[in-house]
CSV table of C-alpha atoms in Angstrom, one decimal:
chain,number,residue,atom,x,y,z
E,1,MET,CA,64.5,-34.4,89.3
E,2,LYS,CA,63.7,-37.0,86.5
E,3,SER,CA,60.8,-35.1,85.1
E,4,THR,CA,63.3,-31.7,85.2
E,5,ILE,CA,65.9,-33.9,83.3
E,6,LEU,CA,63.0,-35.4,80.6
E,7,LEU,CA,61.8,-31.5,80.2
E,8,LEU,CA,65.5,-30.3,79.1
E,9,LEU,CA,66.1,-33.0,77.0
E,10,PHE,CA,62.7,-32.2,75.9
E,11,VAL,CA,63.3,-29.1,75.0
E,12,GLU,CA,66.5,-29.5,73.8
E,13,SER,CA,65.6,-31.5,71.2
E,14,THR,CA,62.6,-29.3,69.8
E,15,THR,CA,65.1,-26.3,69.5
E,16,ALA,CA,67.5,-28.2,67.7
E,17,PHE,CA,65.0,-27.4,64.9
E,18,ILE,CA,64.7,-23.6,65.3
E,19,VAL,CA,67.1,-21.3,63.5
E,20,SER,CA,68.1,-18.9,65.3
E,21,PRO,CA,68.1,-15.4,64.0
E,22,ASN,CA,72.0,-15.2,63.8
E,23,THR,CA,71.6,-18.4,61.3
E,24,ILE,CA,69.1,-16.8,59.7
E,25,ARG,CA,70.5,-13.0,59.3
E,26,GLN,CA,73.8,-15.6,57.9
E,27,SER,CA,72.3,-17.2,55.2
E,28,VAL,CA,70.8,-14.0,54.6
E,29,SER,CA,74.0,-12.4,54.0
E,30,LEU,CA,76.3,-15.2,52.8
E,31,ARG,CA,74.0,-15.2,49.3
E,32,LYS,CA,74.4,-10.8,49.1
E,33,LYS,CA,78.1,-12.0,49.5
E,34,TYR,CA,78.1,-13.7,46.9
E,35,GLU,CA,76.6,-10.8,44.4
E,36,ASP,CA,79.0,-8.4,46.1
E,37,MET,CA,82.1,-11.0,45.2
E,38,ASP,CA,84.4,-9.6,42.5
E,39,GLU,CA,85.5,-12.2,39.6
E,40,GLU,CA,88.2,-13.9,41.4
E,41,GLU,CA,86.1,-15.0,44.5
E,42,LYS,CA,82.9,-15.9,42.3
E,43,ALA,CA,85.5,-18.2,40.7
E,44,VAL,CA,86.3,-19.9,44.5
E,45,ALA,CA,82.7,-19.9,45.6
E,46,LEU,CA,81.4,-21.4,41.7
E,47,GLU,CA,84.5,-23.9,42.1
E,48,LYS,CA,83.6,-24.8,45.9
E,49,ALA,CA,80.0,-25.4,45.1
E,50,THR,CA,80.0,-27.0,41.8
E,51,LYS,CA,82.6,-29.9,43.9
E,52,ALA,CA,80.0,-29.7,46.5
E,53,MET,CA,77.6,-30.7,44.1
E,54,THR,CA,79.3,-33.3,41.8
E,55,ALA,CA,80.4,-35.2,45.4
E,56,PHE,CA,75.8,-34.5,46.5
E,57,THR,CA,75.6,-36.5,42.8
E,58,ASN,CA,77.5,-39.2,43.2
E,59,LYS,CA,76.6,-40.0,46.6
E,60,TYR,CA,72.7,-40.0,45.5
E,61,LEU,CA,73.4,-42.1,42.5
E,62,GLU,CA,74.3,-44.6,44.9
E,63,ASN,CA,71.8,-44.3,47.4
E,64,THR,CA,69.4,-44.4,44.7
E,65,CYS,CA,70.6,-46.9,42.7
E,66,THR,CA,70.3,-45.0,39.8
E,67,LYS,CA,73.4,-44.7,36.8
E,68,LEU,CA,74.9,-41.6,34.5
E,69,CYS,CA,73.6,-41.0,31.2
E,70,SER,CA,76.0,-42.2,28.3
E,71,ASP,CA,77.0,-39.2,27.2
E,72,LYS,CA,78.6,-37.4,30.5
E,73,SER,CA,78.5,-33.7,29.1
E,74,VAL,CA,74.6,-34.5,30.3
E,75,PRO,CA,74.9,-34.7,33.4
E,76,ALA,CA,78.1,-32.1,33.8
E,77,VAL,CA,76.2,-29.1,32.4
E,78,VAL,CA,73.6,-30.5,35.1
E,79,ILE,CA,75.8,-30.5,38.2
E,80,LYS,CA,76.9,-26.5,36.9
E,81,GLY,CA,74.0,-25.2,36.6
E,82,LEU,CA,73.0,-26.4,40.0
E,83,ALA,CA,75.9,-25.1,41.7
E,84,GLU,CA,75.2,-21.9,39.8
E,85,HIS,CA,71.4,-22.0,41.4
E,86,LYS,CA,73.2,-22.8,44.9
E,87,LEU,CA,75.1,-19.6,44.4
E,88,THR,CA,72.2,-17.4,42.9
E,89,LEU,CA,69.6,-18.7,45.3
E,90,GLY,CA,70.8,-20.4,48.1
E,91,ALA,CA,69.8,-24.1,46.5
E,92,PRO,CA,70.3,-26.4,44.1
E,93,LEU,CA,66.7,-25.6,42.0
E,94,CYS,CA,66.5,-27.7,39.1
E,95,PRO,CA,67.9,-26.0,35.5
E,96,CYS,CA,66.0,-27.9,33.5
E,97,ARG,CA,63.4,-25.4,33.8
E,98,PHE,CA,61.3,-22.5,33.2
E,99,TYR,CA,60.2,-20.6,37.0
E,100,ASP,CA,58.3,-17.2,36.7
E,101,ASP,CA,60.0,-16.2,40.6
E,102,LYS,CA,63.0,-18.5,41.4
E,103,GLU,CA,63.7,-17.6,44.1
E,104,ALA,CA,59.8,-18.6,45.3
E,105,GLU,CA,61.1,-21.9,43.6
E,106,ALA,CA,63.9,-22.2,45.5
E,107,LYS,CA,61.7,-21.4,49.4
E,108,ASP,CA,59.2,-23.7,48.1
E,109,GLY,CA,61.3,-26.4,47.9
E,110,TYR,CA,59.5,-28.5,45.2
E,111,TRP,CA,62.1,-28.2,42.3
E,112,ASN,CA,65.3,-28.3,44.8
E,113,CYS,CA,67.5,-31.4,43.9
E,114,PRO,CA,66.5,-33.5,44.5
E,115,CYS,CA,63.1,-33.0,43.5
E,116,VAL,CA,60.3,-34.2,44.4
E,117,PRO,CA,59.0,-36.0,41.5
E,118,MET,CA,62.6,-37.8,41.4
E,119,ARG,CA,62.1,-38.4,45.1
E,120,GLU,CA,59.1,-39.7,44.9
E,121,ARG,CA,59.2,-42.0,41.2
E,122,HIS,CA,63.1,-41.2,40.6
E,123,GLU,CA,61.6,-39.2,37.9
E,124,CYS,CA,64.8,-37.0,36.7
E,125,HIS,CA,63.9,-34.7,34.1
E,126,CYS,CA,67.3,-33.6,33.6
E,127,MET,CA,68.4,-37.0,33.2
E,128,LEU,CA,71.1,-36.9,36.2
E,129,PHE,CA,69.7,-39.7,37.8
E,130,LEU,CA,68.6,-42.5,35.5
E,131,THR,CA,66.9,-45.7,35.7
E,132,GLU,CA,68.1,-49.1,34.0
E,133,ASP,CA,64.9,-48.8,31.9
E,134,ASN,CA,65.7,-45.1,30.3
E,135,ALA,CA,67.0,-45.5,26.7
E,136,PHE,CA,70.2,-43.3,27.5
E,137,VAL,CA,71.3,-44.9,31.2
E,138,GLY,CA,75.4,-45.5,30.6
E,139,GLU,CA,76.8,-48.0,33.0
E,140,GLU,CA,78.8,-45.4,35.5
E,141,THR,CA,77.5,-44.1,38.9
E,142,SER,CA,80.0,-41.7,39.1
E,143,ILE,CA,81.7,-38.5,37.8
E,144,THR,CA,84.6,-36.5,38.8
E,145,TYR,CA,84.8,-33.0,38.6
E,146,GLU,CA,87.4,-32.5,36.2
E,147,GLU,CA,84.6,-34.6,34.1
E,148,VAL,CA,82.1,-31.6,35.2
E,149,ILE,CA,84.1,-29.0,33.7
E,150,GLU,CA,85.3,-30.0,31.0
E,151,GLY,CA,82.0,-31.3,30.2
E,152,SER,CA,79.8,-28.0,31.1
E,153,ASN,CA,82.5,-26.3,28.9
E,154,ILE,CA,79.5,-26.2,25.3
E,155,GLN,CA,78.5,-23.3,23.7
E,156,PHE,CA,74.8,-23.7,22.7
G,1,MET,CA,49.0,-12.4,23.5
G,2,LYS,CA,46.9,-11.2,20.7
G,3,PHE,CA,48.5,-13.1,17.3
G,4,LEU,CA,48.0,-16.5,19.5
G,5,THR,CA,44.2,-18.0,19.3
G,6,ALA,CA,42.9,-21.5,21.0
G,7,THR,CA,40.5,-22.3,17.9
G,8,PRO,CA,40.0,-26.0,17.1
G,9,LEU,CA,42.5,-26.1,15.6
G,10,LEU,CA,44.8,-25.8,18.7
G,11,LEU,CA,46.4,-29.1,19.9
G,12,LEU,CA,48.2,-29.0,23.2
G,13,VAL,CA,50.8,-32.0,23.6
G,14,SER,CA,52.2,-31.8,26.9
G,15,SER,CA,54.7,-35.3,27.4
G,16,THR,CA,58.2,-36.1,28.8
G,17,HIS,CA,60.5,-38.0,27.4
G,18,ALA,CA,60.1,-39.2,24.1
G,19,PHE,CA,63.6,-40.6,22.9
G,20,THR,CA,64.4,-43.7,22.1
G,21,ALA,CA,68.1,-44.1,21.4
G,22,PRO,CA,70.6,-47.2,21.8
G,23,ARG,CA,72.7,-47.0,25.0
G,24,SER,CA,75.7,-45.9,24.0
G,25,VAL,CA,75.0,-42.7,22.7
G,26,GLN,CA,77.7,-41.1,20.0
G,27,ARG,CA,78.0,-37.7,18.9
G,28,SER,CA,77.5,-38.0,16.0
G,29,VAL,CA,76.7,-34.1,14.9
G,30,SER,CA,78.3,-31.3,16.3
G,31,LEU,CA,76.4,-29.3,18.6
G,32,TYR,CA,76.9,-26.7,15.5
G,33,ALA,CA,75.9,-26.7,11.6
G,34,ALA,CA,79.1,-29.1,9.6
G,35,GLU,CA,82.4,-26.9,9.4
G,36,GLY,CA,81.5,-23.8,6.6
G,37,GLU,CA,77.4,-25.1,6.4
G,38,GLU,CA,74.8,-22.4,7.6
G,39,LYS,CA,73.2,-22.5,11.0
G,40,ALA,CA,69.6,-23.6,10.1
G,41,VAL,CA,68.5,-22.8,13.2
G,42,ALA,CA,68.8,-19.0,14.7
G,43,MET,CA,68.6,-17.5,17.8
G,44,VAL,CA,65.6,-15.2,18.8
G,45,SER,CA,65.4,-12.4,21.3
G,46,GLY,CA,61.5,-12.1,22.8
G,47,GLU,CA,61.1,-9.0,20.1
G,48,ASP,CA,62.2,-11.6,17.2
G,49,LEU,CA,60.2,-13.7,18.0
G,50,GLU,CA,57.2,-11.6,18.4
G,51,LEU,CA,58.1,-9.9,14.6
G,52,LEU,CA,58.3,-13.8,13.2
G,53,LEU,CA,54.6,-14.6,14.8
G,54,GLN,CA,53.1,-11.2,13.4
G,55,ASN,CA,54.6,-12.1,9.8
G,56,MET,CA,54.7,-15.9,9.9
G,57,GLU,CA,55.3,-16.6,6.1
G,58,GLN,CA,56.4,-20.7,7.3
G,59,PRO,CA,55.5,-22.6,10.2
G,60,LEU,CA,57.4,-22.1,13.2
G,61,VAL,CA,59.0,-24.5,15.7
G,62,VAL,CA,60.6,-22.9,18.6
G,63,ASP,CA,63.2,-24.7,21.3
G,64,ALA,CA,62.5,-23.4,24.3
G,65,TYR,CA,66.3,-23.9,25.9
G,66,ALA,CA,68.6,-23.3,29.1
G,67,THR,CA,72.0,-22.7,29.5
G,68,TRP,CA,72.6,-25.6,32.1
G,69,CYS,CA,70.0,-27.7,31.1
G,70,GLY,CA,71.6,-31.6,30.4
G,71,PRO,CA,68.3,-32.7,27.9
G,72,CYS,CA,68.6,-29.3,26.0
G,73,LEU,CA,71.9,-30.2,25.0
G,74,LEU,CA,71.6,-33.2,24.2
G,75,MET,CA,68.9,-32.1,21.8
G,76,ALA,CA,70.9,-29.3,20.5
G,77,PRO,CA,72.1,-31.3,17.6
G,78,GLU,CA,69.3,-33.4,16.8
G,79,PHE,CA,67.2,-29.2,16.6
G,80,GLU,CA,69.8,-28.5,14.1
G,81,GLN,CA,69.4,-31.8,11.7
G,82,ALA,CA,65.8,-31.6,11.5
G,83,ALA,CA,66.7,-27.5,10.2
G,84,GLN,CA,69.1,-28.7,8.5
G,85,GLU,CA,66.7,-30.9,6.5
G,86,LEU,CA,63.0,-28.5,6.4
G,87,LYS,CA,65.6,-25.4,5.6
G,88,GLY,CA,63.1,-23.6,3.7
G,89,LYS,CA,59.9,-25.2,4.5
G,90,VAL,CA,59.5,-24.3,8.2
G,91,LYS,CA,61.3,-22.1,10.4
G,92,PHE,CA,63.4,-23.6,13.1
G,93,VAL,CA,64.4,-20.8,16.0
G,94,LYS,CA,66.2,-21.0,19.8
G,95,LEU,CA,64.7,-19.2,23.1
G,96,ASP,CA,66.9,-18.6,26.0
G,97,THR,CA,64.7,-18.9,28.4
G,98,ASP,CA,67.1,-17.1,31.0
G,99,GLN,CA,67.4,-14.1,28.4
G,100,GLU,CA,64.4,-13.8,27.5
G,101,GLU,CA,62.0,-14.4,30.5
G,102,GLU,CA,59.4,-12.6,29.6
G,103,MET,CA,58.6,-14.3,26.2
G,104,ALA,CA,59.4,-17.6,28.1
G,105,SER,CA,56.1,-16.3,31.1
G,106,ARG,CA,54.3,-15.7,28.1
G,107,LEU,CA,54.6,-19.1,25.8
G,108,ASN,CA,53.7,-21.1,29.6
G,109,ILE,CA,57.2,-22.7,29.7
G,110,MET,CA,57.6,-25.0,32.3
G,111,GLY,CA,59.7,-27.9,31.4
G,112,LEU,CA,62.9,-27.9,28.9
G,113,PRO,CA,63.4,-28.4,26.8
G,114,THR,CA,60.1,-27.5,25.1
G,115,LEU,CA,59.2,-27.4,21.6
G,116,LEU,CA,56.2,-25.2,20.2
G,117,PHE,CA,54.9,-26.1,17.0
G,118,LEU,CA,53.1,-23.2,15.1
G,119,ASP,CA,51.6,-22.3,11.9
G,120,LYS,CA,50.2,-19.1,9.7
G,121,TYR,CA,46.7,-18.8,11.4
G,122,GLN,CA,44.0,-16.8,9.3
G,123,ASP,CA,40.4,-15.9,10.6
G,124,ASP,CA,38.0,-13.4,9.7
G,125,GLU,CA,36.6,-12.9,13.0
G,126,ASN,CA,40.4,-12.7,14.6
G,127,PRO,CA,41.7,-10.3,12.1
G,128,ASP,CA,44.7,-9.4,14.1
G,129,ALA,CA,45.8,-13.5,14.8
G,130,ARG,CA,48.4,-14.3,12.6
G,131,ALA,CA,49.8,-17.7,14.4
G,132,VAL,CA,48.2,-20.2,15.5
G,133,LEU,CA,50.1,-23.1,18.6
G,134,LYS,CA,49.6,-26.3,17.1
G,135,GLY,CA,51.0,-27.9,19.8
G,136,ARG,CA,53.7,-28.1,22.0
G,137,ILE,CA,56.1,-31.1,24.0
G,138,GLU,CA,58.6,-31.2,26.8
G,139,GLY,CA,61.1,-33.3,26.8
G,140,ALA,CA,64.6,-34.2,24.9
G,141,MET,CA,63.6,-35.9,21.0
G,142,GLN,CA,66.0,-37.0,18.7
G,143,LYS,CA,66.0,-35.6,14.8
G,144,LYS,CA,62.8,-38.2,13.4
G,145,SER,CA,60.7,-37.6,16.3
G,146,ILE,CA,60.9,-33.9,15.7
G,147,LEU,CA,60.3,-34.3,11.7
G,148,ASP,CA,57.5,-36.6,12.6
G,149,LEU,CA,56.0,-34.1,15.2
G,150,VAL,CA,56.6,-31.4,11.9
G,151,GLU,CA,54.6,-33.8,9.6
G,152,HIS,CA,52.1,-34.3,11.5
G,153,TYR,CA,51.3,-31.0,12.6
G,154,PHE,CA,52.0,-28.7,9.6
G,155,PHE,CA,51.4,-31.3,6.9
G,156,ASP,CA,48.4,-33.7,7.9
G,157,GLY,CA,51.2,-36.5,8.7
G,158,PRO,CA,50.0,-38.6,11.3
G,159,ALA,CA,50.6,-38.9,14.5
G,160,PRO,CA,53.9,-40.3,15.9
G,161,GLN,CA,54.3,-42.4,18.7
G,162,LEU,CA,56.8,-40.6,20.6
G,163,PHE,CA,55.9,-42.8,23.8
C-alpha cells in the first residue's frame, strides 16, 4: 500500500515536468495567433507583454540587488524590445544582439532575459540591470509602465 | 565579401563597455543634430554600404544598431557629435540590423551596438579589395572614445585606454 502511494507520488511529481501535447499546441497557436491579430489586438497584446516585462524587470532588480541606468530611456527601450520578442518569438530574447536565427536562439535560451551572463555574473549588456560599479548606474530600482512607454517613444 | 580582406593591417578588437561617465547622465545632445543643422550620420541600407565599400573615398565608421537596443540609444547622440566633428574627414553611417539582416550577418555582428572602422585598401595582390576592416568594438561609447579610436585606426594615433 505504502509502496503504491510512493509510486503514485513519484509519477505525479515527474509528470508535472512533462508538457502535454495540448499545452504545446496551445503555445504554438498563441504565437501564430499574434501574427494573425489585427492592429488593435496587437496593441492590446503588446501592452500586456510590456506590463509583464516591466513587472519582471522590477522583480529581478530586487532579486539581484541591481539598479537601473540613470537615463531611464535605456531600460525603457530594452523592456519594450523584450516585450516585442516575447510576443513574436514566445520568449524575451535579448534585444541588444543580432542573431542569424532569432527563433533558434529563443528556443536555445542562452540569450533569453535574464541571459546566462546576467544570471552567472550580473553582466547585462543591455544596461538594464546595473551593478553599483557601473559608471551609468542610477539610484532607482523600479520603473513604471508609463515610464517605459514614455522612455521608449524615441526615434533613431 | 571580396572588398574586405584580412591582412596584417586587420585589427580585431572585441570589447564590452568602454564608457566612463559621471553618475548622473544628462542627455546634453538631442538624438538628432541641433535644430537646423544637417545630420552628419547617414542611415544606410545593406546595398548602400556595399557601394560605399566599393568606392571608398574616406575612412568609414559603421554603427550597427537595433531599434530596441538601449545602449544603442545611449550612444546615438555621441556618435552624431563625433560625426559632426569629423565631417569631411571621416564618414559615419548607421546600419539598422533589424532591417538589414543579410549585411549584419556578413559583417558578423553580434553584440549591439557594434562599431566597425573601415579604411581604403589598395594591394596589387588583391586588386578587387577596396576596404579593410581596421577594427571593431562592441558596446556603447562616448564621443571622446569614438574620436580616440578613429585617430588610432585611421590616423596613426595611440591605442586609446578604454577600460
